[in-house]
PDB file of C-alpha atoms in Angstrom:
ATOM      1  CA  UNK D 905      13.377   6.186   3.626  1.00 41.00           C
ATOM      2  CA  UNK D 906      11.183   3.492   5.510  1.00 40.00           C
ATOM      3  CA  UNK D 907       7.048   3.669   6.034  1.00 41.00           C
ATOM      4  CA  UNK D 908       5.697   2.269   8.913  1.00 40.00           C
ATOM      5  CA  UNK D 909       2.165   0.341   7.785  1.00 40.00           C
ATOM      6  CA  UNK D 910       0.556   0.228  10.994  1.00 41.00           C
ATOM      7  CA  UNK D 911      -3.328  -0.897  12.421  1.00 40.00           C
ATOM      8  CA  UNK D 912      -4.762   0.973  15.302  1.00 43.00           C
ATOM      9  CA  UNK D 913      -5.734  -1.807  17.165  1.00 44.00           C
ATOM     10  CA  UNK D 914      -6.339  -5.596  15.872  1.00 41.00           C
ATOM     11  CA  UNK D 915      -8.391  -6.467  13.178  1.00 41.00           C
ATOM     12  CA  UNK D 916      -9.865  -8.931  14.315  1.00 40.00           C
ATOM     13  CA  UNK D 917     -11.093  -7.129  17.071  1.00 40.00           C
ATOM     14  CA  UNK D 918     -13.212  -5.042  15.263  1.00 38.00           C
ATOM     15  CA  UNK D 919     -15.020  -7.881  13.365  1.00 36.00           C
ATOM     16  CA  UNK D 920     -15.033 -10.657  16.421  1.00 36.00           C
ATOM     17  CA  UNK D 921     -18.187 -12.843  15.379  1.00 33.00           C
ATOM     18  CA  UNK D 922     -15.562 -15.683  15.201  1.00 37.00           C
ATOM     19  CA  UNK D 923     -12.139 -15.829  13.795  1.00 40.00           C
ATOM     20  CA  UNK D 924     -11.684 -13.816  10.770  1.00 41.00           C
ATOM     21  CA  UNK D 925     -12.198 -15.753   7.224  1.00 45.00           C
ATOM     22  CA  UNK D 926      -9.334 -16.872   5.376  1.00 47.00           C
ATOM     23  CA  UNK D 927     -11.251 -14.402   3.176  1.00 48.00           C
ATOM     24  CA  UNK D 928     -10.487 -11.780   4.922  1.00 48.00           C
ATOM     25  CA  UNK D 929      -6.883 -12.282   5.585  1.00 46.00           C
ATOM     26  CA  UNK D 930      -6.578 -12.242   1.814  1.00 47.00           C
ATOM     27  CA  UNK D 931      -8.759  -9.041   1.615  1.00 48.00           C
ATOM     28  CA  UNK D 932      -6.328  -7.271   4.167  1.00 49.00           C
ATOM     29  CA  UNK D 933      -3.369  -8.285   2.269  1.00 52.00           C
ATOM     30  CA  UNK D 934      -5.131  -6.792  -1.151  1.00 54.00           C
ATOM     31  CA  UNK D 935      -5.542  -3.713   0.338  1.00 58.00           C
ATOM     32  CA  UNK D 936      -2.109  -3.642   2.202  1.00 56.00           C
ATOM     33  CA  UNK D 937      -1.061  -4.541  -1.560  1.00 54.00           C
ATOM     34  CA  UNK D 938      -3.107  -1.501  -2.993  1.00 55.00           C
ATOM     35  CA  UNK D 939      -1.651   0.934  -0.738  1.00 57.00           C
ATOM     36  CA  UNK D 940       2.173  -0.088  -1.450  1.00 58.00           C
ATOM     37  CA  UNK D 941       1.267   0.163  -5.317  1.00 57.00           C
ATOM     38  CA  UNK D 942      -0.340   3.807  -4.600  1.00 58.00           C
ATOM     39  CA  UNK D 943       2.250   4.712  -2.277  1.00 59.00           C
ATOM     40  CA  UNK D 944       4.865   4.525  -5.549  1.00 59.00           C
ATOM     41  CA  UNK D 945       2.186   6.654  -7.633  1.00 58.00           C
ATOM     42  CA  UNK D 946       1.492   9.549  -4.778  1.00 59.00           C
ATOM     43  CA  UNK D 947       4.636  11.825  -5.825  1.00 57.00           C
ATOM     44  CA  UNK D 948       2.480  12.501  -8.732  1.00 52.00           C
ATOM     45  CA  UNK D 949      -1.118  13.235  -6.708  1.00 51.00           C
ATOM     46  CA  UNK D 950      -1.309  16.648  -7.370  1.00 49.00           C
ATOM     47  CA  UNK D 951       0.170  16.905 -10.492  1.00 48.00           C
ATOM     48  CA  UNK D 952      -1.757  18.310 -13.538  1.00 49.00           C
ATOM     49  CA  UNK D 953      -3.730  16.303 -14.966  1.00 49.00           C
ATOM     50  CA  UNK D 954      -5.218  16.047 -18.639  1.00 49.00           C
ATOM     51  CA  UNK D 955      -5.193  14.538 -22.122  1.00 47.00           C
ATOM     52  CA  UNK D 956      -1.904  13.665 -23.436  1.00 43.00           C
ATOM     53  CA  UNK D 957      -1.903  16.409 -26.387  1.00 63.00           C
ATOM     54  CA  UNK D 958       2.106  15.558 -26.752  1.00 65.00           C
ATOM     55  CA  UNK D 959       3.325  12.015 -27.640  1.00 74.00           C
ATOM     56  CA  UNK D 960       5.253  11.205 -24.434  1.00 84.00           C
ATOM     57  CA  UNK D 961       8.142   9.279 -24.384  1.00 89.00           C
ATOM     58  CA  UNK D 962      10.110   6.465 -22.978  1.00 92.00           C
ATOM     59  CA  UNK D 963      12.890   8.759 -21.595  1.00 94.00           C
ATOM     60  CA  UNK D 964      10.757  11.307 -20.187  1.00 94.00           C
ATOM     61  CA  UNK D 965       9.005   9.053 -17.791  1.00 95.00           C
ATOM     62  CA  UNK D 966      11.501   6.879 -16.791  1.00 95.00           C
ATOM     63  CA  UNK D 967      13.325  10.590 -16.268  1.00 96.00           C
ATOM     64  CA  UNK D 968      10.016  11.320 -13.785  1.00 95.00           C
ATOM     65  CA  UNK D 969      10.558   7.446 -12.282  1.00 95.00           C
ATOM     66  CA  UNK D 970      14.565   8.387 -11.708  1.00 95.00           C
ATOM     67  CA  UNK D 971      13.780  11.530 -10.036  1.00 95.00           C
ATOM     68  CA  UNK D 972      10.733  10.667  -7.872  1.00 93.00           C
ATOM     69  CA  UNK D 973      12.457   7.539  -6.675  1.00 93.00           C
ATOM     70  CA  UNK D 974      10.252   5.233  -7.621  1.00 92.00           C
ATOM     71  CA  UNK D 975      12.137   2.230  -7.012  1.00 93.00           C
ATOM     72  CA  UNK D 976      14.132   3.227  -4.321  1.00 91.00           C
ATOM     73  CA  UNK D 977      10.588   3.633  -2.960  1.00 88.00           C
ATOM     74  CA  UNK D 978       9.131   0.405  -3.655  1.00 88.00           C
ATOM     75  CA  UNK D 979      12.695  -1.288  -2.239  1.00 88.00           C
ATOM     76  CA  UNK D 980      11.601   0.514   1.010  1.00 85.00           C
ATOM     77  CA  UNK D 981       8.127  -0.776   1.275  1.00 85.00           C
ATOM     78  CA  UNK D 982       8.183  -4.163   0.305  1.00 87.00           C
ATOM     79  CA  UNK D 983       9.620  -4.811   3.580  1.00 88.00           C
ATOM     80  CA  UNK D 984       7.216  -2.998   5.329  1.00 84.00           C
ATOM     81  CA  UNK D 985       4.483  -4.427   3.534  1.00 86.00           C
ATOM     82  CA  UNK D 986       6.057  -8.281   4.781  1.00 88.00           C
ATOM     83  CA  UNK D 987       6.448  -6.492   8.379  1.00 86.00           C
ATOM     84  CA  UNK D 988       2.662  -5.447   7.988  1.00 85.00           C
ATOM     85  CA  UNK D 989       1.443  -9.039   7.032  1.00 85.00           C
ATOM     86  CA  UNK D 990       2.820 -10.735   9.967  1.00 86.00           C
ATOM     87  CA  UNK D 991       1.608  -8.356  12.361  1.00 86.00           C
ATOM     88  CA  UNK D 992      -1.943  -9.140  10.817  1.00 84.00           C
ATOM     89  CA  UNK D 993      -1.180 -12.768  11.140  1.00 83.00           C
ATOM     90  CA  UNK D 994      -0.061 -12.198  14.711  1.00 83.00           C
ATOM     91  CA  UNK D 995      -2.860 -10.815  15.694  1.00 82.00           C
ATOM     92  CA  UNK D 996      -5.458 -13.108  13.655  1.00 81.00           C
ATOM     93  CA  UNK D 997      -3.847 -15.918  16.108  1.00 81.00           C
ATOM     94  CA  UNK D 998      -3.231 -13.656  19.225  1.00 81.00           C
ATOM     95  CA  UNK D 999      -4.636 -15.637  21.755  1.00 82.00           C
ATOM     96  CA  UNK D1000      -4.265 -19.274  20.375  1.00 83.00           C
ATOM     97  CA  UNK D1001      -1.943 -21.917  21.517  1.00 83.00           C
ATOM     98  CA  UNK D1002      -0.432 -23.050  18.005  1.00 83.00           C
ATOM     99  CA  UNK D1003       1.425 -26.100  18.002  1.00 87.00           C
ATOM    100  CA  UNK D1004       4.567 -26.944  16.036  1.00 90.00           C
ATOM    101  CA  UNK D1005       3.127 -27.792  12.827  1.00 89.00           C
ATOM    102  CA  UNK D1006       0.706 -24.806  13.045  1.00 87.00           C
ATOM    103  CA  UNK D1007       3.262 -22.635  13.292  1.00 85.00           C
ATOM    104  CA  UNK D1008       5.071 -23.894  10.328  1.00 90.00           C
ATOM    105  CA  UNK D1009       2.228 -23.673   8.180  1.00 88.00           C
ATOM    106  CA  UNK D1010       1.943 -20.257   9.133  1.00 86.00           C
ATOM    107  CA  UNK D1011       5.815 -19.464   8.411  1.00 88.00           C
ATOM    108  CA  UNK D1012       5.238 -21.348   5.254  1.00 91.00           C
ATOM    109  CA  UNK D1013       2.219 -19.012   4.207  1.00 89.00           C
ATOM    110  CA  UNK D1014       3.623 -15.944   5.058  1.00 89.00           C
ATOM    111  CA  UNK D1015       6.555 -16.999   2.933  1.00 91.00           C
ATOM    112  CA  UNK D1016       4.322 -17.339  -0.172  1.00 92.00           C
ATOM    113  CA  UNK D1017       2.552 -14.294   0.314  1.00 90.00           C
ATOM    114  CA  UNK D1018       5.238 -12.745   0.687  1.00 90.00           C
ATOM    115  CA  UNK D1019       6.893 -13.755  -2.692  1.00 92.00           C
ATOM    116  CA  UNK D1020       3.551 -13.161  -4.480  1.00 91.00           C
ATOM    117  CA  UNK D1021       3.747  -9.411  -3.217  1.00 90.00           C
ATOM    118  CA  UNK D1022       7.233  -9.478  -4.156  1.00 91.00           C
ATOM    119  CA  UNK D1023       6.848 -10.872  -7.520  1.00 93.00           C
ATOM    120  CA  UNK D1024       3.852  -9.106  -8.447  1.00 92.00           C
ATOM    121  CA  UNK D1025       5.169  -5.541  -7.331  1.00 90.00           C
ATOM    122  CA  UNK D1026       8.544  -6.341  -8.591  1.00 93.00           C
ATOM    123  CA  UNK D1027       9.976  -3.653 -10.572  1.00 94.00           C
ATOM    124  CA  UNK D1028       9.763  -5.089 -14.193  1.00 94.00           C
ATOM    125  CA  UNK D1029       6.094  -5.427 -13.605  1.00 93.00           C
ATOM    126  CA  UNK D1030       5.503  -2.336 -12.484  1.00 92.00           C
ATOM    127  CA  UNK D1031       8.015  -0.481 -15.023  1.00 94.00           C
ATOM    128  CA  UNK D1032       5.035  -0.378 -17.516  1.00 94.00           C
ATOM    129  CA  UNK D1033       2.671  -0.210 -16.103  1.00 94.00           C
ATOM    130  CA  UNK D1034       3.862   3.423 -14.892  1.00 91.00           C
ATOM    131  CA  UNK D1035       4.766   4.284 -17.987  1.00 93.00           C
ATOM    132  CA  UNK D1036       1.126   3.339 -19.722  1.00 93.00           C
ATOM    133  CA  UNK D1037      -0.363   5.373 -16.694  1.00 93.00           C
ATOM    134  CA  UNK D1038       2.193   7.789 -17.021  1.00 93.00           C
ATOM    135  CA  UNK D1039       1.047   8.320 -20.882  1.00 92.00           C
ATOM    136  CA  UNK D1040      -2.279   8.217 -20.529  1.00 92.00           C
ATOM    137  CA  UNK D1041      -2.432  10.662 -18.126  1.00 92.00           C
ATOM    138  CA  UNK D1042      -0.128  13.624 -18.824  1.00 93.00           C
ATOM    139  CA  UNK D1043       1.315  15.201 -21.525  1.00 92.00           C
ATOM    140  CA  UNK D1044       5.065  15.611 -22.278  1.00 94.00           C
ATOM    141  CA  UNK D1045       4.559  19.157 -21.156  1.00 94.00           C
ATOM    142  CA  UNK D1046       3.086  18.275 -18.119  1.00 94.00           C
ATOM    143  CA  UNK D1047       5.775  15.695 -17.359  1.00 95.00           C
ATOM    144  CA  UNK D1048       8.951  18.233 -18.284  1.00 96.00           C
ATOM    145  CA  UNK D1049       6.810  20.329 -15.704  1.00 96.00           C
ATOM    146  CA  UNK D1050       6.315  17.812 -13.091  1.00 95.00           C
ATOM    147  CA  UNK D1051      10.278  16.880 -13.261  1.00 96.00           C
ATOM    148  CA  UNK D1052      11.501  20.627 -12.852  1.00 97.00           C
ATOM    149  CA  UNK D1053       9.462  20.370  -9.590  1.00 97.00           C
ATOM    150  CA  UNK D1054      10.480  17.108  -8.015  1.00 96.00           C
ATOM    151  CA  UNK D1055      14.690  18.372  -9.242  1.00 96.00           C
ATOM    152  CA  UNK D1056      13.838  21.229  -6.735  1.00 97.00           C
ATOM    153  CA  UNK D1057      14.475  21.103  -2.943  1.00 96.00           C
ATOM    154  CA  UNK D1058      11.022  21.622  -2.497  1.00 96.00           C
ATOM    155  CA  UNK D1059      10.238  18.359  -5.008  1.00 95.00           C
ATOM    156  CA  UNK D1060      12.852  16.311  -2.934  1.00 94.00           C
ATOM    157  CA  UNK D1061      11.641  17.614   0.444  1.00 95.00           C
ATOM    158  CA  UNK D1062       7.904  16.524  -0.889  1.00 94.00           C
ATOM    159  CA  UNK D1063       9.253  13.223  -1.956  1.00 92.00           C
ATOM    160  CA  UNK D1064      11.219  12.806   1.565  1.00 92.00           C
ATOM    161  CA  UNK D1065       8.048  13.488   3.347  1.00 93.00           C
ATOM    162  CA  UNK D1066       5.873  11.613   1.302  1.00 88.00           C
ATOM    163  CA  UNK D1067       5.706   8.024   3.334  1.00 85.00           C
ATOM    164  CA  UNK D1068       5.084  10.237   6.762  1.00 88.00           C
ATOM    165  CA  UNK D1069       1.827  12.407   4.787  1.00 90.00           C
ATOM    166  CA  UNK D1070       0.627   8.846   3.481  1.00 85.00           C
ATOM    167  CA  UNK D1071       0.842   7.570   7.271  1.00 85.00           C
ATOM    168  CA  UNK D1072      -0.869  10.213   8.683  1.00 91.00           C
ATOM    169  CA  UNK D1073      -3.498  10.273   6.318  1.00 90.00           C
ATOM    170  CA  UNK D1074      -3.950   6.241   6.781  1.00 85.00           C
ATOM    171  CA  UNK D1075      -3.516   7.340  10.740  1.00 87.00           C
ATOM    172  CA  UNK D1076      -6.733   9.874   9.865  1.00 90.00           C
ATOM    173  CA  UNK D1077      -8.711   7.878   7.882  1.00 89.00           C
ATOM    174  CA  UNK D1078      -8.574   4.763  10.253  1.00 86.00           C
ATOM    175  CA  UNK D1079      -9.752   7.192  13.028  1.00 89.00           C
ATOM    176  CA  UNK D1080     -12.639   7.134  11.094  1.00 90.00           C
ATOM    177  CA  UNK D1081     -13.441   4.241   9.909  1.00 88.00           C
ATOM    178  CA  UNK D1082     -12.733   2.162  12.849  1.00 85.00           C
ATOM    179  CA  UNK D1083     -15.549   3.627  14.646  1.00 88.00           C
ATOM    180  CA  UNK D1084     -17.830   2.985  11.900  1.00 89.00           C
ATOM    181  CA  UNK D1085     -16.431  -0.953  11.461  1.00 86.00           C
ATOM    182  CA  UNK D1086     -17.203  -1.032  15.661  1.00 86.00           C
ATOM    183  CA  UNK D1087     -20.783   0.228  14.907  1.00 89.00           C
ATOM    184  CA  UNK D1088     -21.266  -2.354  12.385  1.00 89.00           C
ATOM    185  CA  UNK D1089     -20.028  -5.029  14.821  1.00 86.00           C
ATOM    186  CA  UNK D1090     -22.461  -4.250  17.127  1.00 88.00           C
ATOM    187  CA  UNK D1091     -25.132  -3.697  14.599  1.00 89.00           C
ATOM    188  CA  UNK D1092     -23.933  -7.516  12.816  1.00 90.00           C
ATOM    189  CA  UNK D1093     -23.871  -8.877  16.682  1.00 85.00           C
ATOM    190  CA  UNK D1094     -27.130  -7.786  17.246  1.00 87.00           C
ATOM    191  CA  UNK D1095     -28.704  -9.107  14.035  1.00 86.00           C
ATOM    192  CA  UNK D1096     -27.047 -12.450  15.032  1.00 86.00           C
ATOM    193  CA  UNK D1097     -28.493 -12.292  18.255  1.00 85.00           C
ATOM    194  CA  UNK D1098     -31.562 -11.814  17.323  1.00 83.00           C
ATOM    195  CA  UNK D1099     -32.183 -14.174  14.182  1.00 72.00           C
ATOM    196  CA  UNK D1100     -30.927 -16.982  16.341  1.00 60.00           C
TER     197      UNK D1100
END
């Protein structure tokens, strides 16, 4: 199963008052970051939720982890995440003649940001941390209810379908929000303008 992380248009189009801050890059990548790390919790978005009244177990979650796919899921999107990154970079540099050296640099960050990602999303880190959520969260009930679903076809069609509903919500909400980043721009641009 493979998600397709994808910006309508160029980021640094939308905030042009010079190149984008290293800031920024790192912003992008925190958020690309965030998404990939609620991507692995959304098979549960839906799900009652309340007060653990039960004591939940070790074996019951990692019985919700085995049958949502968690880590077959996060094996599918740390590529895509990597794929996403150096489409950002691509387009932070569209434009400019890099020389040899420049372009190294570049390989050479993308390379460490892309074994921080991998590192801190790896699945030992992120084992229990799903597990505290997990507990915190729901009751055993609620998990032994949440598992009948996903062993359904219904549960595995959801959990099939689940990286093309987050895309087309990220597909709706950019619709949005681009327009309002453009408006900004110009608002920004003008501001600049006319303080100096």
């Amino acid at each position: 199963m493979a998600m397709v992380v994808k910006w309508v248009g160029s980021p640094a189009r939308h905030l042009h008052l010079g190149r984008m801050p290293p800031d920024r890059t790192a912003q992008m990548s925190h958020r690309t970051l965030l998404l990939a790390v609620l991507m692995l919790l959304a098979p549960c978005i839906g799900a009652p939720a309340g007060a653990a009244e039960t004591p939940l177990d070790n074996a019951r979650i990692d019985r919700l982890l085995e049958v949502t796919r968690a880590r077959q899921m996060l094996d599918a999107m740390l590529p895509q995440i990597e794929a996403s990154q150096r489409q950002m970079v691509a387009q932070l540099v569209d434009g400019q003649a890099l020389d040899e050296a420049q372009r190294e640099r570049m390989e050479a960050i993308l390379a460490r940001s892309a074994g921080a990602v991998r590192q801190a999303l790896a699945w030992e880190n992120l084992e229990p941390i799903y597990r505290d959520i997990y507990r915190r969260t729901f009751s055993a009930e609620d998990i032994d209810a949440i598992i009948a679903f996903y062993e359904t076809p219904a549960g595995q069609r959801m959990i099939e379908k689940m990286p093309a509903l987050m895309q087309h919500t990220m597909d709706a909400m950019q619709r949005l929000v681009v327009p309002m980043l453009e408006q900004l721009q110009r608002e920004i641009a003008a501001e600049v303008s006319a303080g100096g």
